[in-house]
Short mmCIF file of C-alpha atoms in Angstrom, two decimals:
data_model
loop_
_atom_site.label_atom_id
_atom_site.label_comp_id
_atom_site.label_asym_id
_atom_site.label_seq_id
_atom_site.Cartn_x
_atom_site.Cartn_y
_atom_site.Cartn_z
CA UNK C 5 135.07 95.47 82.08
CA UNK C 6 138.70 96.58 83.93
CA UNK C 7 140.32 100.73 84.27
CA UNK C 8 142.07 102.22 82.35
CA UNK C 9 144.67 103.42 85.26
CA UNK C 10 146.19 100.57 87.95
CA UNK C 11 146.87 103.59 91.16
CA UNK C 12 143.96 105.87 92.27
CA UNK C 13 143.24 108.54 94.85
CA UNK C 14 140.30 105.99 95.95
CA UNK C 15 138.39 103.09 94.12
CA UNK C 16 134.50 103.64 95.66
CA UNK C 17 133.08 99.93 95.87
CA UNK C 18 129.44 100.38 94.19
CA UNK C 19 127.35 103.17 92.32
CA UNK C 20 124.37 103.02 93.75
CA UNK C 21 122.87 106.93 95.73
CA UNK C 22 126.16 106.04 98.63
CA UNK C 23 128.41 105.47 96.45
CA UNK C 24 127.20 108.41 93.75
CA UNK C 25 127.81 110.40 96.56
CA UNK C 26 131.84 109.35 97.36
CA UNK C 27 131.93 109.97 93.94
CA UNK C 28 130.41 113.69 92.84
CA UNK C 29 132.01 114.94 96.46
CA UNK C 30 135.54 113.11 94.96
CA UNK C 31 135.64 116.07 92.30
CA UNK C 32 135.93 118.65 94.39
CA UNK C 33 137.88 117.24 96.90
CA UNK C 34 140.44 116.65 93.25
CA UNK C 35 140.94 113.34 93.84
CA UNK C 36 141.21 110.62 91.30
CA UNK C 37 138.40 108.88 91.85
CA UNK C 38 137.03 104.63 90.48
CA UNK C 39 133.60 103.98 90.52
CA UNK C 40 133.43 99.76 90.28
CA UNK C 41 129.58 98.36 89.83
CA UNK C 42 129.12 94.48 89.95
CA UNK C 43 125.76 94.94 87.51
CA UNK C 44 125.88 96.16 84.26
CA UNK C 45 124.09 99.39 85.05
CA UNK C 46 124.32 101.59 87.36
CA UNK C 47 122.80 103.65 90.38
CA UNK C 48 121.45 100.16 92.10
CA UNK C 49 118.58 100.88 94.49
CA UNK C 50 119.21 104.11 94.54
CA UNK C 51 117.39 104.44 91.35
CA UNK C 52 114.65 104.27 93.71
CA UNK C 53 114.85 106.68 96.37
CA UNK C 54 112.39 109.68 96.16
CA UNK C 55 114.13 111.64 98.24
CA UNK C 56 116.17 112.55 101.63
CA UNK C 57 115.70 114.15 105.58
CA UNK C 58 117.33 116.82 106.45
CA UNK C 59 116.29 120.18 108.28
CA UNK C 60 116.04 123.48 108.47
CA UNK C 61 116.80 123.32 104.51
CA UNK C 62 115.78 126.43 102.52
CA UNK C 63 113.40 124.54 100.32
CA UNK C 64 111.51 123.67 104.85
CA UNK C 65 111.91 127.36 105.36
CA UNK C 66 109.94 128.66 102.26
CA UNK C 67 107.40 126.10 102.70
CA UNK C 68 106.96 127.13 106.54
CA UNK C 69 108.57 124.27 108.42
CA UNK C 70 110.39 124.75 111.43
CA UNK C 71 111.66 121.95 113.19
CA UNK C 72 113.56 121.51 115.73
CA UNK C 73 117.81 119.72 115.69
CA UNK C 74 117.68 118.95 118.82
CA UNK C 75 113.95 117.19 119.05
CA UNK C 76 114.74 115.35 116.09
CA UNK C 77 118.03 114.29 117.78
CA UNK C 78 115.76 112.71 121.58
CA UNK C 79 113.62 111.66 118.87
CA UNK C 80 116.03 109.18 117.08
CA UNK C 81 117.48 108.50 120.77
CA UNK C 82 114.12 107.35 122.63
CA UNK C 83 112.86 105.80 119.28
CA UNK C 84 116.64 103.15 118.29
CA UNK C 85 116.39 102.79 122.57
CA UNK C 86 119.38 105.07 121.96
CA UNK C 87 121.24 101.44 120.85
CA UNK C 88 121.71 105.22 117.45
CA UNK C 89 125.41 106.83 117.45
CA UNK C 90 124.53 110.53 119.13
CA UNK C 91 127.19 112.47 117.62
CA UNK C 92 126.89 110.57 114.21
CA UNK C 93 123.20 111.26 114.08
CA UNK C 94 124.53 114.73 116.04
CA UNK C 95 126.69 115.73 113.30
CA UNK C 96 124.03 114.28 110.42
CA UNK C 97 121.25 116.38 111.18
CA UNK C 98 123.97 119.76 111.38
CA UNK C 99 124.94 118.72 107.79
CA UNK C 100 122.26 117.36 106.36
CA UNK C 101 120.67 121.28 104.79
CA UNK C 102 124.13 121.61 103.51
CA UNK C 103 124.13 118.55 101.61
CA UNK C 104 120.58 119.47 99.97
CA UNK C 105 122.11 122.26 99.09
CA UNK C 106 124.63 120.52 97.62
CA UNK C 107 123.00 118.71 95.67
CA UNK C 108 121.41 121.55 94.61
CA UNK C 109 124.82 122.98 93.25
CA UNK C 110 125.71 120.28 90.77
CA UNK C 111 122.05 119.62 88.93
CA UNK C 112 119.98 117.41 91.36
CA UNK C 113 116.17 118.88 91.19
CA UNK C 114 114.12 118.65 94.46
CA UNK C 115 109.95 118.80 94.02
CA UNK C 116 109.80 119.72 97.84
CA UNK C 117 109.34 118.71 100.98
CA UNK C 118 107.16 116.34 102.33
CA UNK C 119 106.37 114.21 105.06
CA UNK C 120 105.09 110.16 106.05
CA UNK C 121 101.99 109.22 107.09
CA UNK C 122 102.94 110.09 110.67
CA UNK C 123 106.55 111.54 110.67
CA UNK C 124 108.25 114.63 110.28
CA UNK C 125 108.28 116.83 107.38
CA UNK C 126 111.98 116.18 107.02
CA UNK C 127 111.58 114.29 103.54
CA UNK C 128 113.38 116.19 100.38
CA UNK C 129 111.26 115.23 97.35
CA UNK C 130 113.71 114.46 93.68
CA UNK C 131 112.06 115.23 90.81
CA UNK C 132 112.22 111.97 88.96
CA UNK C 133 112.86 110.24 92.05
CA UNK C 134 116.39 109.07 92.28
CA UNK C 135 117.13 107.72 89.32
CA UNK C 136 117.17 111.21 88.37
CA UNK C 137 119.07 112.29 90.61
CA UNK C 138 121.97 110.20 90.21
CA UNK C 139 121.33 110.02 85.31
CA UNK C 140 121.21 113.03 85.71
CA UNK C 141 122.93 114.87 88.26
CA UNK C 142 125.45 113.20 90.27
CA UNK C 143 126.97 111.00 87.23
CA UNK C 144 126.51 113.23 84.90
CA UNK C 145 128.98 115.98 87.32
CA UNK C 146 131.26 113.02 88.33
CA UNK C 147 131.68 111.93 85.56
CA UNK C 148 132.88 114.96 83.88
CA UNK C 149 135.39 116.18 85.75
CA UNK C 150 137.60 112.54 85.54
CA UNK C 151 135.37 110.32 87.85
CA UNK C 152 136.11 106.80 85.95
CA UNK C 153 133.11 104.60 86.77
CA UNK C 154 133.40 100.45 85.19
CA UNK C 155 130.33 98.47 85.42
CA UNK C 156 129.88 93.77 84.90
CA UNK C 157 133.35 94.34 87.26
CA UNK C 158 133.23 93.05 90.91
CA UNK C 159 136.01 94.06 93.93
CA UNK C 160 137.07 90.31 94.59
CA UNK C 161 140.12 91.41 97.56
CA UNK C 162 140.36 94.29 99.55
CA UNK C 163 145.09 94.51 99.40
CA UNK C 164 147.13 95.55 103.34
CA UNK C 165 150.09 95.86 103.84
CA UNK C 166 151.70 94.05 107.30
CA UNK C 167 150.03 96.81 109.59
CA UNK C 168 146.42 96.07 107.88
CA UNK C 169 146.44 99.30 106.20
CA UNK C 170 144.56 98.94 102.71
CA UNK C 171 146.82 99.19 99.58
CA UNK C 172 145.13 98.10 96.78
CA UNK C 173 141.70 96.23 95.77
CA UNK C 174 141.88 93.22 92.98
CA UNK C 175 138.86 92.98 90.67
CA UNK C 176 138.11 90.96 88.33
CA UNK C 177 135.63 91.22 85.28
CA UNK C 178 132.39 89.50 84.61
CA UNK C 179 132.35 88.39 81.09
CA UNK C 180 135.98 87.03 81.60
CA UNK C 181 136.59 86.57 84.59
CA UNK C 182 140.07 88.48 84.24
CA UNK C 183 141.83 89.75 86.59
CA UNK C 184 143.42 93.20 88.03
CA UNK C 185 145.27 95.20 90.23
CA UNK C 186 144.68 97.93 91.39
CA UNK C 187 146.94 100.26 94.17
CA UNK C 188 144.51 103.52 96.00
CA UNK C 189 144.82 105.08 99.29
CA UNK C 190 141.76 104.36 100.37
CA UNK C 191 137.88 102.27 99.98
CA UNK C 192 134.85 103.37 100.16
CA UNK C 193 132.27 100.72 100.55
CA UNK C 194 128.69 101.62 98.95
CA UNK C 195 127.91 98.12 98.22
CA UNK C 196 123.41 98.11 100.50
CA UNK C 197 124.50 95.66 102.32
CA UNK C 198 122.60 92.48 102.58
CA UNK C 199 118.92 92.13 101.62
CA UNK C 200 118.93 90.18 98.40
CA UNK C 201 121.54 87.19 100.24
CA UNK C 202 118.13 84.49 101.56
CA UNK C 203 121.41 82.59 103.34
CA UNK C 204 122.43 86.15 105.36
CA UNK C 205 119.50 87.27 105.90
CA UNK C 206 118.35 83.68 107.45
CA UNK C 207 120.91 83.77 109.31
CA UNK C 208 120.59 87.34 111.48
CA UNK C 209 117.30 87.81 111.11
CA UNK C 210 114.80 87.37 113.68
CA UNK C 211 111.91 86.01 113.38
CA UNK C 212 110.39 85.30 110.02
CA UNK C 213 113.26 85.91 107.20
CA UNK C 214 111.91 83.73 104.70
CA UNK C 215 109.24 86.07 104.07
CA UNK C 216 111.01 89.22 103.26
CA UNK C 217 110.75 90.81 99.72
CA UNK C 218 113.50 92.23 98.72
CA UNK C 219 111.87 95.73 97.11
CA UNK C 220 115.34 97.01 95.84
CA UNK C 221 117.92 96.72 92.18
CA UNK C 222 118.52 92.85 93.81
CA UNK C 223 122.23 93.36 93.66
CA UNK C 224 122.65 93.55 97.74
CA UNK C 225 124.18 89.90 98.22
CA UNK C 226 126.67 91.27 101.09
CA UNK C 227 129.66 90.97 99.45
CA UNK C 228 131.61 94.53 100.26
CA UNK C 229 130.56 92.98 104.27
CA UNK C 230 132.62 90.00 103.34
CA UNK C 231 135.97 92.49 102.06
CA UNK C 232 134.86 94.22 104.90
CA UNK C 233 134.88 90.85 107.55
CA UNK C 234 137.94 89.46 105.51
CA UNK C 235 140.22 92.21 106.38
CA UNK C 236 139.45 91.99 109.82
CA UNK C 237 136.11 94.88 110.26
CA UNK C 238 133.96 93.79 113.20
CA UNK C 239 130.50 92.51 111.91
CA UNK C 240 128.04 94.64 113.39
CA UNK C 241 124.36 95.34 113.95
CA UNK C 242 123.02 92.57 112.09
CA UNK C 243 119.49 90.86 111.52
CA UNK C 244 117.53 94.44 110.33
CA UNK C 245 115.78 95.62 107.96
CA UNK C 246 114.09 98.07 106.57
CA UNK C 247 110.58 96.87 106.44
CA UNK C 248 108.22 98.85 105.15
CA UNK C 249 105.20 97.13 106.24
CA UNK C 250 102.72 94.88 103.19
CA UNK C 251 103.93 93.44 100.48
CA UNK C 252 101.57 90.91 98.47
CA UNK C 253 103.65 87.58 98.04
CA UNK C 254 103.46 85.17 95.41
CA UNK C 255 105.58 82.80 93.73
CA UNK C 256 104.57 82.61 90.29
CA UNK C 257 106.32 86.15 89.46
CA UNK C 258 108.60 88.62 91.32
CA UNK C 259 106.34 89.63 94.41
CA UNK C 260 107.67 93.60 93.51
CA UNK C 261 105.96 93.62 90.14
CA UNK C 262 102.46 93.69 92.58
CA UNK C 263 104.50 97.50 94.87
CA UNK C 264 102.15 100.33 94.07
CA UNK C 265 99.82 98.85 92.29
CA UNK C 266 96.06 98.60 93.22
CA UNK C 267 96.53 95.75 94.64
CA UNK C 268 99.51 96.59 96.20
CA UNK C 269 97.96 100.18 97.94
CA UNK C 270 94.28 97.78 98.44
CA UNK C 271 96.09 95.69 100.23
CA UNK C 272 98.57 97.27 102.08
CA UNK C 273 97.88 100.99 102.73
CA UNK C 274 94.22 101.55 102.65
CA UNK C 275 94.34 99.21 106.13
CA UNK C 276 91.60 97.15 104.94
CA UNK C 277 91.20 93.21 108.04
CA UNK C 278 94.86 92.30 108.71
CA UNK C 279 94.34 88.18 110.25
CA UNK C 280 97.40 85.89 110.72
CA UNK C 281 97.92 82.01 110.24
CA UNK C 282 94.80 81.18 112.54
CA UNK C 283 92.52 84.36 111.22
CA UNK C 284 92.82 85.85 114.77
CA UNK C 285 93.42 90.13 113.34
CA UNK C 286 96.30 91.44 115.20
CA UNK C 287 96.68 94.84 114.83
CA UNK C 288 95.58 97.92 114.52
CA UNK C 289 96.05 97.77 110.42
CA UNK C 290 96.73 101.61 110.00
CA UNK C 291 99.56 101.06 110.95
CA UNK C 292 101.14 101.44 107.83
CA UNK C 293 101.25 105.36 109.13
CA UNK C 294 104.97 103.75 110.34
CA UNK C 295 105.68 101.98 107.74
CA UNK C 296 108.49 99.87 109.65
CA UNK C 297 105.93 99.70 112.66
CA UNK C 298 103.80 97.90 109.90
CA UNK C 299 106.63 95.90 108.95
CA UNK C 300 107.31 94.54 112.71
CA UNK C 301 103.08 94.18 113.32
CA UNK C 302 103.43 91.19 110.71
CA UNK C 303 106.54 89.63 110.64
CA UNK C 304 105.97 88.77 113.81
CA UNK C 305 102.83 86.75 112.36
CA UNK C 306 103.31 82.78 110.22
CA UNK C 307 101.61 84.41 107.63
CA UNK C 308 98.40 87.39 107.20
CA UNK C 309 96.15 88.34 104.83
CA UNK C 310 94.23 91.33 104.28
CA UNK C 311 90.54 90.10 103.83
CA UNK C 312 88.38 91.64 101.39
CA UNK C 313 84.67 90.78 100.15
CA UNK C 314 83.26 92.56 96.69
CA UNK C 315 81.92 96.06 98.46
CA UNK C 316 84.92 97.02 99.42
CA UNK C 317 86.91 96.43 96.16
CA UNK C 318 84.23 97.55 94.18
CA UNK C 319 84.16 101.62 96.86
CA UNK C 320 88.05 101.42 96.88
CA UNK C 321 87.89 101.42 92.37
CA UNK C 322 84.83 103.26 91.89
CA UNK C 323 84.61 105.35 94.23
CA UNK C 324 86.64 107.24 96.44
CA UNK C 325 89.51 106.13 98.55
CA UNK C 326 89.61 106.28 102.37
CA UNK C 327 92.35 107.95 102.59
CA UNK C 328 95.06 110.22 100.23
CA UNK C 329 97.90 108.50 98.67
CA UNK C 330 99.92 112.46 98.60
CA UNK C 331 102.60 113.05 98.25
CA UNK C 332 103.68 109.98 96.15
CA UNK C 333 99.95 110.04 94.68
CA UNK C 334 97.19 112.66 93.33
CA UNK C 335 94.72 109.32 92.25
CA UNK C 336 92.10 109.18 94.80
CA UNK C 337 90.69 105.54 92.89
CA UNK C 338 91.95 102.04 92.36
CA UNK C 339 90.42 102.51 88.77
CA UNK C 340 92.91 99.28 87.77
CA UNK C 341 91.81 97.22 90.91
CA UNK C 342 89.97 94.29 89.26
CA UNK C 343 90.99 93.90 86.28
CA UNK C 344 94.10 92.74 88.36
CA UNK C 345 92.56 90.48 90.16
CA UNK C 346 90.47 89.10 87.15
CA UNK C 347 94.06 88.55 86.27
CA UNK C 348 95.03 87.04 89.17
CA UNK C 349 92.73 84.28 89.05
CA UNK C 350 93.14 84.13 85.22
CA UNK C 351 97.28 83.10 85.46
CA UNK C 352 96.25 80.99 89.78
CA UNK C 353 98.00 83.09 91.55
CA UNK C 354 99.24 81.98 94.75
CA UNK C 355 98.10 84.78 96.66
CA UNK C 356 94.87 85.26 96.17
CA UNK C 357 92.63 82.50 97.66
CA UNK C 358 88.27 83.77 96.63
CA UNK C 359 85.44 81.59 98.25
CA UNK C 360 81.21 82.26 98.76
CA UNK C 361 80.76 82.45 101.77
CA UNK C 362 83.77 83.77 104.44
CA UNK C 363 83.17 80.03 105.92
CA UNK C 364 84.47 78.57 102.35
CA UNK C 365 87.65 81.49 102.25
CA UNK C 366 88.78 79.74 105.84
CA UNK C 367 88.76 76.32 104.97
CA UNK C 368 90.45 77.72 101.97
CA UNK C 369 93.75 78.46 104.26
CA UNK C 370 92.83 76.60 106.94
CA UNK C 371 92.44 79.72 108.85
CA UNK C 372 90.08 78.20 112.13
CA UNK C 373 89.42 81.48 114.00
CA UNK C 374 88.02 83.58 110.48
CA UNK C 375 84.57 83.24 110.64
CA UNK C 376 84.24 84.64 114.49
CA UNK C 377 87.17 87.43 113.71
CA UNK C 378 84.98 88.60 110.40
CA UNK C 379 81.58 88.96 113.15
CA UNK C 380 83.18 90.57 115.17
CA UNK C 381 85.12 93.31 112.99
CA UNK C 382 81.75 94.60 111.00
CA UNK C 383 79.62 95.05 114.76
CA UNK C 384 83.13 97.42 115.45
CA UNK C 385 82.74 98.69 111.17
CA UNK C 386 78.42 99.16 112.23
CA UNK C 387 79.05 101.32 115.27
CA UNK C 388 82.81 102.95 113.53
CA UNK C 389 84.37 102.36 116.20
CA UNK C 390 87.19 99.65 117.09
CA UNK C 391 87.47 98.50 120.78
CA UNK C 392 89.20 95.86 119.98
CA UNK C 393 92.52 98.13 118.30
CA UNK C 394 91.51 101.50 117.48
CA UNK C 395 91.55 102.10 113.85
CA UNK C 396 90.11 105.49 113.12
CA UNK C 397 86.00 105.13 111.64
CA UNK C 398 86.81 106.00 107.78
CA UNK C 399 89.36 102.28 107.81
CA UNK C 400 86.36 100.57 109.35
CA UNK C 401 84.07 98.71 105.89
CA UNK C 402 81.95 95.48 106.99
CA UNK C 403 82.63 92.55 105.56
CA UNK C 404 79.44 91.29 104.80
CA UNK C 405 78.86 90.66 100.41
CA UNK C 406 79.87 88.09 98.63
CA UNK C 407 82.76 86.92 96.48
CA UNK C 408 85.39 86.99 99.45
CA UNK C 409 89.16 87.18 98.95
CA UNK C 410 91.92 86.60 100.98
CA UNK C 411 95.00 87.92 99.40
CA UNK C 412 97.98 87.03 101.39
CA UNK C 413 100.57 89.09 102.50
CA UNK C 414 104.96 89.30 103.08
CA UNK C 415 107.28 91.86 104.18
CA UNK C 416 108.50 94.60 102.09
CA UNK C 417 111.84 95.65 102.66
CA UNK C 418 114.50 97.95 100.63
CA UNK C 419 117.63 97.59 102.13
CA UNK C 420 118.81 96.11 105.69
CA UNK C 421 121.15 98.43 107.68
CA UNK C 422 124.16 97.19 109.02
CA UNK C 423 126.82 94.90 108.89
CA UNK C 424 130.03 97.83 109.82
CA UNK C 425 130.91 99.67 112.78
CA UNK C 426 131.90 102.75 111.48
CA UNK C 427 133.09 106.33 113.56
CA UNK C 428 132.63 109.86 112.76
CA UNK C 429 134.81 109.53 109.60
CA UNK C 430 132.88 106.58 108.79
CA UNK C 431 135.90 104.58 109.22
CA UNK C 432 135.18 100.77 109.35
CA UNK C 433 136.16 99.53 112.84
CA UNK C 434 137.89 96.45 114.04
CA UNK C 435 136.89 94.72 116.83
CA UNK C 436 138.23 95.87 119.15
CA UNK C 437 137.18 99.41 117.51
CA UNK C 438 140.38 100.85 116.10
CA UNK C 439 139.49 102.25 112.09
CA UNK C 440 141.00 99.28 109.94
CA UNK C 441 143.25 102.73 107.48
CA UNK C 442 142.09 103.43 104.09
CA UNK C 443 138.65 101.58 104.51
CA UNK C 444 135.58 103.60 104.88
CA UNK C 445 131.85 102.23 105.01
CA UNK C 446 128.85 103.99 103.01
CA UNK C 447 125.17 104.31 103.25
CA UNK C 448 122.96 100.55 104.32
CA UNK C 449 126.99 98.88 105.16
CA UNK C 450 127.21 101.85 107.47
CA UNK C 451 123.79 102.55 108.77
CA UNK C 452 123.22 100.59 111.51
CA UNK C 453 124.82 103.69 113.23
CA UNK C 454 121.93 104.67 112.68
CA UNK C 455 119.59 102.65 114.22
CA UNK C 456 118.18 100.41 116.60
CA UNK C 457 115.73 97.42 115.84
CA UNK C 458 113.82 99.56 113.60
CA UNK C 459 114.01 102.72 110.89
CA UNK C 460 112.71 105.80 112.08
CA UNK C 461 110.52 106.45 109.56
CA UNK C 462 110.00 109.59 112.50
CA UNK C 463 111.95 111.31 110.12
CA UNK C 464 111.83 110.47 106.32
CA UNK C 465 114.45 110.35 104.74
CA UNK C 466 117.08 108.93 106.67
CA UNK C 467 119.16 106.42 105.45
CA UNK C 468 118.89 108.23 101.68
CA UNK C 469 120.68 111.18 103.33
CA UNK C 470 122.54 108.53 105.82
CA UNK C 471 123.91 108.32 101.79
CA UNK C 472 125.18 111.29 101.38
CA UNK C 473 125.90 112.43 104.11
CA UNK C 474 128.42 108.77 104.88
CA UNK C 475 129.99 109.29 101.42
CA UNK C 476 130.53 112.84 101.75
CA UNK C 477 132.09 111.98 105.42
CA UNK C 478 133.94 109.71 104.03
CA UNK C 479 135.54 111.25 101.16
CA UNK C 480 136.43 115.05 102.76
CA UNK C 481 138.83 112.75 105.81
CA UNK C 482 139.68 110.56 102.71
CA UNK C 483 140.53 114.17 101.31
CA UNK C 484 142.60 115.82 104.62
CA UNK C 485 144.32 112.34 104.78
CA UNK C 486 145.49 112.27 101.01
CA UNK C 487 146.64 115.35 100.29
#
């Protein structure tokens, strides 16, 4: 699909949460805007977002949640080892409550404020996830007010004048390969990073990138970053993925099919025994409470397995889980767990290994230290005290009743965070720290400014909230320059 016009104030590349925020913000500024989406449908990975970060919102005050903006800023500075941009964080935090109100005003519905694991109560939960926020509110609002959306089309080149300023784009229809030149005063890159580009992951990630399992829309191939690099932008903050801990690693079907299923929850969110490629335990498995930390722990191993006996699986399926699944679910047991395991056995899925004894399980998987690890783990479970890694006692369960199971885990990831350096206006910067006039980046393409080597899930929703903030910030600046 190609655009109706040849000239726009603004071209937004990508229609995920950050692109949608930019499009909706452009309505208020009176900009003539085109949104170009390479997929057949809009929303991208934003469709799966649970909620956004904010501080001192009306929703928080109503729930009696009192947080200090200064405290959160200091937490993020220290969490990122001061790699995060202090002034951008200050701006973002100060604007965060207004972002929630702005979304409310254009029809986005929220379901209250929650936390995630050990994080703060900053997660403003969408009703119906980002899918409803985007398709029931944001995009209808933009389209009603004149924003043009085209799908199955790509921007294949950014056009610049002799001084490097952006003057237009060339778009290409996916089906016909027909191209069209578009004049524009500004371009916003909202293309979602490069999580789905395996070559880029292997090149830039520093540890076992082959075990990263993307849990997103599948369209984040780094093409937007390449457009910017070709235009002179600095490569910045590469090699950081928002890892969320364990994820079933399966070769025969897409692993995302296990996300938030009973098998995935049992393996990754109930702190069973995890062992590495030689059968050693390596972490307090309840590290999933800050799931970015869980991702770091797992990715440093060559392989990881969650180990169960039949008694643990029976308890999870028929009785009660060792922890609550709230705020994401009210479930108290995994009633589909056994049927899912049976189906996996019947289909000979690669992630599942079953044996009548721990010795047999160790032999099948070449885990020489597994028997010794399980023996030690059982001793700790019987005394209800983890003397090795200090895992809370409610998760300590003996592994004694056969048959025994091992579920192989990779590392799930939502997005990469980085690729381009931006300033406080979300202008893209070159190798000398100077803005490329007319070029902006938002969302995952720009979010290296928020983090160090690990996503700060201590303030839940900060990446999604930044999608809203950065989209609005870029448009604010564009409007000042074009009017």
